[in-house]
Tab-separated table of C-alpha atoms and ligand atoms in Angstrom:
chain	number	residue	atom	x	y	z
A	1	MET	CA	164.197	77.921	159.426
A	2	THR	CA	161.614	75.878	157.690
A	3	GLY	CA	160.517	72.301	157.135
A	4	GLU	CA	162.101	71.086	160.355
A	5	LEU	CA	159.439	72.106	162.770
A	6	LEU	CA	156.461	70.027	161.719
A	7	VAL	CA	154.381	69.763	164.788
A	8	ASP	CA	151.102	68.061	164.303
A	9	TYR	CA	149.252	65.974	161.700
A	10	GLU	CA	146.210	65.747	163.827
A	11	ALA	CA	145.575	69.495	164.363
A	12	ALA	CA	142.397	69.501	162.306
A	13	GLU	CA	139.342	68.585	164.311
A	14	SER	CA	136.201	67.848	162.333
A	15	LEU	CA	132.866	68.608	163.945
A	16	ASP	CA	130.831	68.207	160.730
A	17	PRO	CA	131.447	66.362	157.468
A	18	ARG	CA	131.424	69.589	155.596
A	19	PHE	CA	134.746	70.406	157.242
A	20	ASP	CA	136.451	67.293	155.957
A	21	ARG	CA	136.762	68.526	152.417
A	22	LEU	CA	138.394	71.787	153.593
A	23	VAL	CA	141.452	70.111	155.147
A	24	LEU	CA	144.117	67.785	153.916
A	25	ALA	CA	144.886	64.592	155.721
A	26	ASN	CA	148.642	64.786	154.813
A	27	ALA	CA	149.204	68.400	155.552
A	28	PRO	CA	150.551	69.000	159.116
A	29	LEU	CA	150.264	72.048	161.284
A	30	GLU	CA	153.728	73.635	160.925
A	31	ARG	CA	155.463	75.734	163.451
A	32	LEU	CA	157.269	78.305	161.379
A	33	ALA	CA	159.000	80.598	163.882
A	34	GLU	CA	158.929	81.476	167.482
A	35	GLY	CA	160.670	83.704	170.009
A	36	PHE	CA	158.133	86.605	169.858
A	37	ARG	CA	155.837	88.099	172.413
A	38	TRP	CA	152.415	88.473	170.797
A	39	LEU	CA	151.799	88.139	167.068
A	40	GLU	CA	149.362	90.317	165.167
A	41	GLY	CA	148.645	91.822	161.777
A	42	LEU	CA	149.402	88.889	159.516
A	43	VAL	CA	149.333	89.921	155.879
A	44	TRP	CA	150.475	88.004	152.750
A	45	MET	CA	152.670	89.939	150.375
A	46	GLY	CA	152.232	87.835	147.231
A	47	ASP	CA	154.609	89.935	145.141
A	48	TRP	CA	157.332	89.389	147.723
A	49	ASP	CA	156.389	85.730	148.390
A	50	ALA	CA	156.529	86.729	151.985
A	51	LEU	CA	154.409	87.116	155.142
A	52	LEU	CA	154.542	90.334	157.189
A	53	PHE	CA	153.349	90.202	160.737
A	54	GLN	CA	153.596	92.215	163.907
A	55	ASP	CA	155.493	91.257	167.142
A	56	LEU	CA	153.343	93.815	168.834
A	57	PRO	CA	154.773	94.238	172.343
A	58	ASN	CA	158.236	94.226	170.896
A	59	ASN	CA	157.337	97.208	168.626
A	60	ARG	CA	158.614	95.521	165.484
A	61	THR	CA	157.318	94.269	162.215
A	62	MET	CA	158.611	90.829	161.028
A	63	LEU	CA	158.992	89.406	157.636
A	64	TRP	CA	158.898	85.613	157.061
A	65	ARG	CA	159.822	83.665	153.938
A	66	ASP	CA	159.921	79.960	153.424
A	67	ALA	CA	163.609	79.975	152.479
A	68	THR	CA	164.998	82.304	155.109
A	69	GLY	CA	162.564	82.213	158.025
A	70	ALA	CA	161.779	85.269	160.163
A	71	SER	CA	163.654	88.618	160.247
A	72	VAL	CA	162.899	92.114	161.441
A	73	TRP	CA	161.444	94.230	158.672
A	74	ARG	CA	160.720	97.455	160.477
A	75	ALA	CA	161.496	98.719	163.978
A	76	PRO	CA	159.925	100.568	165.534
A	77	SER	CA	156.646	99.486	164.177
A	78	HIS	CA	154.819	102.269	166.147
A	79	TYR	CA	153.137	99.413	167.947
A	80	ALA	CA	151.266	98.298	164.814
A	81	ASN	CA	148.467	95.814	165.133
A	82	GLY	CA	146.072	94.751	162.270
A	83	GLN	CA	147.130	95.225	158.612
A	84	THR	CA	145.766	95.088	155.167
A	85	ARG	CA	146.756	96.085	151.676
A	86	ASP	CA	144.967	98.805	149.732
A	87	LEU	CA	143.856	98.377	146.125
A	88	GLN	CA	147.306	99.684	145.000
A	89	GLY	CA	149.044	97.004	147.103
A	90	ARG	CA	150.324	99.442	149.758
A	91	LEU	CA	150.540	98.254	153.288
A	92	VAL	CA	148.090	99.824	155.671
A	93	SER	CA	148.731	99.245	159.401
A	94	CYS	CA	146.837	100.088	162.573
A	95	SER	CA	149.173	101.938	165.002
A	96	HIS	CA	148.373	101.830	168.717
A	97	ARG	CA	151.100	104.289	169.753
A	98	ARG	CA	150.338	106.848	167.103
A	99	ARG	CA	146.602	106.183	167.244
A	100	CYS	CA	146.197	106.211	163.520
A	101	LEU	CA	146.258	104.198	160.216
A	102	LEU	CA	149.692	104.202	158.657
A	103	ARG	CA	150.172	103.640	154.932
A	104	THR	CA	153.581	102.470	153.783
A	105	GLU	CA	154.367	104.040	150.437
A	106	TYR	CA	156.261	102.228	147.690
A	107	ASP	CA	159.498	103.943	148.749
A	108	GLY	CA	158.960	102.912	152.384
A	109	ALA	CA	157.853	106.344	153.595
A	110	LEU	CA	154.960	106.405	156.146
A	111	THR	CA	151.846	108.456	155.557
A	112	VAL	CA	149.257	109.045	158.267
A	113	LEU	CA	145.990	108.190	156.557
A	114	VAL	CA	143.673	109.164	159.356
A	115	ASP	CA	144.133	109.845	163.088
A	116	ARG	CA	141.089	111.942	164.133
A	117	HIS	CA	137.369	111.823	164.038
A	118	ASN	CA	135.441	115.093	164.647
A	119	GLY	CA	138.738	116.714	165.582
A	120	LYS	CA	139.441	114.275	168.370
A	121	ARG	CA	142.133	111.631	168.364
A	122	LEU	CA	141.182	108.038	167.591
A	123	ASN	CA	141.671	105.536	170.403
A	124	ALA	CA	143.998	102.774	169.085
A	125	PRO	CA	143.071	101.308	165.675
A	126	ASN	CA	143.117	97.598	166.157
A	127	ASP	CA	142.200	95.806	162.872
A	128	VAL	CA	141.574	96.765	159.317
A	129	THR	CA	140.383	95.434	155.977
A	130	THR	CA	139.957	96.806	152.460
A	131	ALA	CA	136.723	96.728	150.532
A	132	ALA	CA	136.442	96.099	146.740
A	133	ASP	CA	135.653	99.839	146.286
A	134	GLY	CA	138.930	100.880	147.969
A	135	ALA	CA	137.391	102.000	151.204
A	136	ILE	CA	139.338	101.045	154.329
A	137	TRP	CA	137.384	99.727	157.274
A	138	PHE	CA	138.875	99.643	160.757
A	139	SER	CA	137.951	99.091	164.392
A	140	ASP	CA	138.966	101.567	167.081
A	141	PRO	CA	138.553	100.041	170.516
A	142	LEU	CA	140.307	101.072	173.715
A	143	TYR	CA	142.569	98.003	174.106
A	144	GLY	CA	145.704	99.555	172.639
A	145	ILE	CA	145.701	102.559	175.032
A	146	SER	CA	144.510	100.780	178.148
A	147	ASN	CA	147.914	99.243	179.216
A	148	ASP	CA	151.543	99.687	178.786
A	149	TYR	CA	152.183	96.342	177.023
A	150	GLU	CA	150.933	97.225	173.473
A	151	GLY	CA	151.830	100.837	173.044
A	152	GLY	CA	151.236	102.670	176.266
A	153	VAL	CA	148.414	104.056	178.318
A	154	GLN	CA	146.755	107.101	176.841
A	155	THR	CA	143.484	108.933	177.410
A	156	SER	CA	140.528	108.093	175.216
A	157	GLU	CA	138.867	110.962	173.466
A	158	GLN	CA	135.900	109.135	172.011
A	159	PRO	CA	133.858	106.020	172.366
A	160	PRO	CA	134.885	102.707	170.703
A	161	ALA	CA	133.483	102.415	167.086
A	162	PHE	CA	134.358	101.017	163.787
A	163	TYR	CA	134.810	103.213	160.792
A	164	ARG	CA	134.765	103.340	156.952
A	165	PHE	CA	137.468	105.573	155.524
A	166	ASP	CA	137.501	106.545	151.907
A	167	PRO	CA	141.132	107.264	150.937
A	168	ALA	CA	139.978	109.068	147.655
A	169	SER	CA	137.932	111.599	149.455
A	170	GLY	CA	139.428	111.570	152.850
A	171	VAL	CA	136.009	111.124	154.398
A	172	LEU	CA	135.801	109.188	157.610
A	173	GLN	CA	132.445	107.764	158.682
A	174	VAL	CA	131.362	105.977	161.852
A	175	ALA	CA	130.053	102.622	160.596
A	176	ALA	CA	128.690	101.611	163.914
A	177	SER	CA	129.254	102.876	167.455
A	178	ASP	CA	127.097	100.417	169.399
A	179	PHE	CA	130.121	98.180	169.903
A	180	ASP	CA	131.889	97.293	173.140
A	181	GLY	CA	135.290	96.445	171.880
A	182	PRO	CA	135.135	96.216	168.116
A	183	ASN	CA	137.966	94.077	166.838
A	184	GLY	CA	138.640	91.889	163.726
A	185	LEU	CA	136.783	92.593	160.472
A	186	ALA	CA	136.346	90.619	157.218
A	187	PHE	CA	134.135	90.778	154.135
A	188	SER	CA	132.325	87.936	152.512
A	189	PRO	CA	133.809	86.990	149.105
A	190	ASP	CA	131.086	88.997	147.285
A	191	GLY	CA	131.627	92.010	149.572
A	192	ARG	CA	127.933	92.051	150.483
A	193	ARG	CA	128.384	91.101	154.081
A	194	LEU	CA	130.803	92.414	156.698
A	195	TYR	CA	131.687	90.429	159.768
A	196	VAL	CA	132.936	92.386	162.770
A	197	ALA	CA	134.028	90.913	166.095
A	198	GLU	CA	132.938	92.443	169.358
A	199	THR	CA	135.099	91.336	172.251
A	200	GLY	CA	134.153	93.692	175.102
A	201	ASP	CA	136.037	93.540	178.346
A	202	GLN	CA	137.520	90.112	178.732
A	203	THR	CA	138.320	90.630	182.427
A	204	ARG	CA	134.627	90.742	183.221
A	205	PRO	CA	132.454	87.772	183.914
A	206	ASP	CA	130.583	86.661	180.774
A	207	PRO	CA	132.446	88.924	178.367
A	208	LYS	CA	131.326	89.565	174.821
A	209	GLN	CA	132.652	86.905	172.371
A	210	TYR	CA	130.627	87.785	169.324
A	211	ILE	CA	130.970	87.966	165.648
A	212	ARG	CA	128.249	90.293	164.267
A	213	VAL	CA	127.254	90.442	160.653
A	214	PHE	CA	126.084	93.485	158.524
A	215	ASP	CA	124.693	93.671	155.065
A	216	VAL	CA	126.687	96.119	153.010
A	217	GLY	CA	124.697	98.374	150.624
A	218	GLU	CA	125.538	101.158	148.217
A	219	GLY	CA	128.355	103.304	149.192
A	220	GLY	CA	129.134	101.167	152.178
A	221	ALA	CA	125.834	101.742	153.944
A	222	LEU	CA	125.323	99.109	156.573
A	223	SER	CA	122.199	97.341	157.837
A	224	GLY	CA	121.686	94.521	160.353
A	225	GLY	CA	124.431	93.923	162.794
A	226	ASP	CA	122.984	90.931	164.552
A	227	ILE	CA	125.062	88.410	166.386
A	228	PHE	CA	126.290	85.853	163.911
A	229	HIS	CA	128.130	83.544	166.137
A	230	ARG	CA	129.542	83.435	169.650
A	231	ILE	CA	133.066	82.101	169.839
A	232	SER	CA	133.864	79.764	172.728
A	233	PRO	CA	136.355	79.327	174.188
A	234	GLY	CA	137.953	82.694	173.940
A	235	TYR	CA	136.975	85.348	171.381
A	236	CYS	CA	137.429	86.416	167.816
A	237	ASP	CA	140.415	88.738	167.627
A	238	GLY	CA	140.862	88.308	163.955
A	239	MET	CA	139.421	86.321	161.069
A	240	ALA	CA	139.941	85.322	157.482
A	241	VAL	CA	137.395	84.312	154.848
A	242	ASP	CA	137.861	81.602	152.195
A	243	ARG	CA	136.590	81.518	148.606
A	244	ASP	CA	133.384	79.696	149.592
A	245	GLY	CA	132.655	82.202	152.449
A	246	HIS	CA	133.700	80.153	155.424
A	247	ILE	CA	134.932	82.354	158.255
A	248	TRP	CA	138.121	81.124	159.909
A	249	SER	CA	138.160	82.862	163.265
A	250	SER	CA	140.714	83.042	166.021
A	251	ALA	CA	139.712	81.455	169.356
A	252	ALA	CA	141.410	80.343	172.631
A	253	ASP	CA	141.895	76.810	171.403
A	254	GLY	CA	142.966	77.525	167.841
A	255	VAL	CA	141.150	78.472	164.728
A	256	HIS	CA	137.410	77.897	164.337
A	257	CYS	CA	135.783	77.283	160.925
A	258	LEU	CA	132.315	78.739	160.499
A	259	THR	CA	129.900	78.292	157.658
A	260	PRO	CA	128.302	81.435	156.069
A	261	ARG	CA	125.345	80.515	158.262
A	262	GLY	CA	127.416	80.761	161.414
A	263	GLU	CA	127.642	77.010	162.164
A	264	LEU	CA	130.954	75.858	163.692
A	265	ILE	CA	132.050	72.854	161.566
A	266	GLY	CA	135.705	72.276	162.641
A	267	LYS	CA	138.787	73.540	164.286
A	268	ILE	CA	142.547	73.812	163.703
A	269	ARG	CA	143.901	73.126	167.138
A	270	ILE	CA	146.684	75.383	168.245
A	271	PRO	CA	148.484	74.919	171.584
A	272	TYR	CA	148.187	78.699	172.269
A	273	ARG	CA	145.516	81.392	172.035
A	274	VAL	CA	145.271	82.648	168.521
A	275	SER	CA	145.352	86.333	167.736
A	276	ASN	CA	145.099	86.751	164.063
A	277	LEU	CA	145.436	84.879	160.752
A	278	CYS	CA	145.446	85.211	157.060
A	279	PHE	CA	145.575	83.115	153.842
A	280	GLY	CA	148.703	83.227	151.806
A	281	GLY	CA	151.193	81.248	149.870
A	282	ALA	CA	151.465	81.238	146.045
A	283	ALA	CA	148.051	79.576	145.673
A	284	GLY	CA	146.390	81.249	148.643
A	285	ASN	CA	145.801	77.808	150.143
A	286	ARG	CA	148.011	78.245	153.166
A	287	LEU	CA	146.561	79.583	156.402
A	288	PHE	CA	149.093	81.456	158.510
A	289	ILE	CA	148.200	81.702	162.115
A	290	GLY	CA	149.528	83.812	164.989
A	291	GLY	CA	149.473	81.555	168.029
A	292	SER	CA	150.345	83.970	170.787
A	293	HIS	CA	154.173	84.038	170.511
A	294	THR	CA	154.590	81.445	167.701
A	295	LEU	CA	153.840	81.562	164.033
A	296	TYR	CA	152.043	78.614	162.552
A	297	ALA	CA	150.845	77.568	159.113
A	298	ILE	CA	148.741	74.809	157.593
A	299	TYR	CA	147.868	74.002	153.974
A	300	LEU	CA	144.168	73.685	153.487
A	301	ASN	CA	141.998	72.324	150.624
A	302	THR	CA	140.588	75.790	149.967
A	303	ASN	CA	141.867	79.201	149.174
A	304	GLY	CA	141.517	82.648	150.611
A	305	ALA	CA	138.834	84.793	149.048
A	306	ALA	CA	140.235	86.996	146.386
A	307	PRO	CA	141.356	90.281	147.906
B	1	MG	MG1	142.511	92.534	167.223
């Protein structure tokens, strides 16, 4: 199903003239597929000309193509959440239920990349991204083991943190542990900055809604970590970065576009809370958006940063 569910030519809301050149006046927000529970882990598979994404509470991974629409690609998904591809193009998925990073090999077999830190089980890896040196960075908050909706209640064995995992050496390092709910992660196009969302406990008054920014040094050494931007309304669950370094962040009212200085310059209005998003399409100029239970996309006048 495609092409028949054009929903909104006015979804782009400019808050600053710099946003106007990033959007296309004749490109509508498209509703691509629906009938899911909660979308996550959007990742573009250019060699397949397809999008993979998670229908997380339904424990299944979906595949979407322009010509054929959405179909189940893998079930069970092991309650997978965030996803990325490694430098060899293999899919790497965060599994809530199995509390690990899963890599899908070329033949479809699953390999547990990492599931423990200091001998104790991870919590529930939530989101993941790959650095230019092949290291895999992921967040490990408590969300995925704190209720029965997204994988099942389990006992935490260690505090929330985000990590750098080197698949070549097998070394897992805590990148930062002063995080209350580490969530989405993304690198700047030059790889010298790492943006990490901190989303805390959203049931409390005045919850954390931050994107923090780190400088990335030799061997993945981090410095900084200051608050870069406070998302409102909602919080940053996931983000994608374009070629010029704009950060496209999820929020409660859609997608927020931030400059590399942290200024909010525009929004793509979505009728539902946005979970995660990614750039894709043959030219990398199509932003795929998980809007709660519905998959959206919009063509932009920019392209995703090269992976
Ligand atoms: Mg997340």
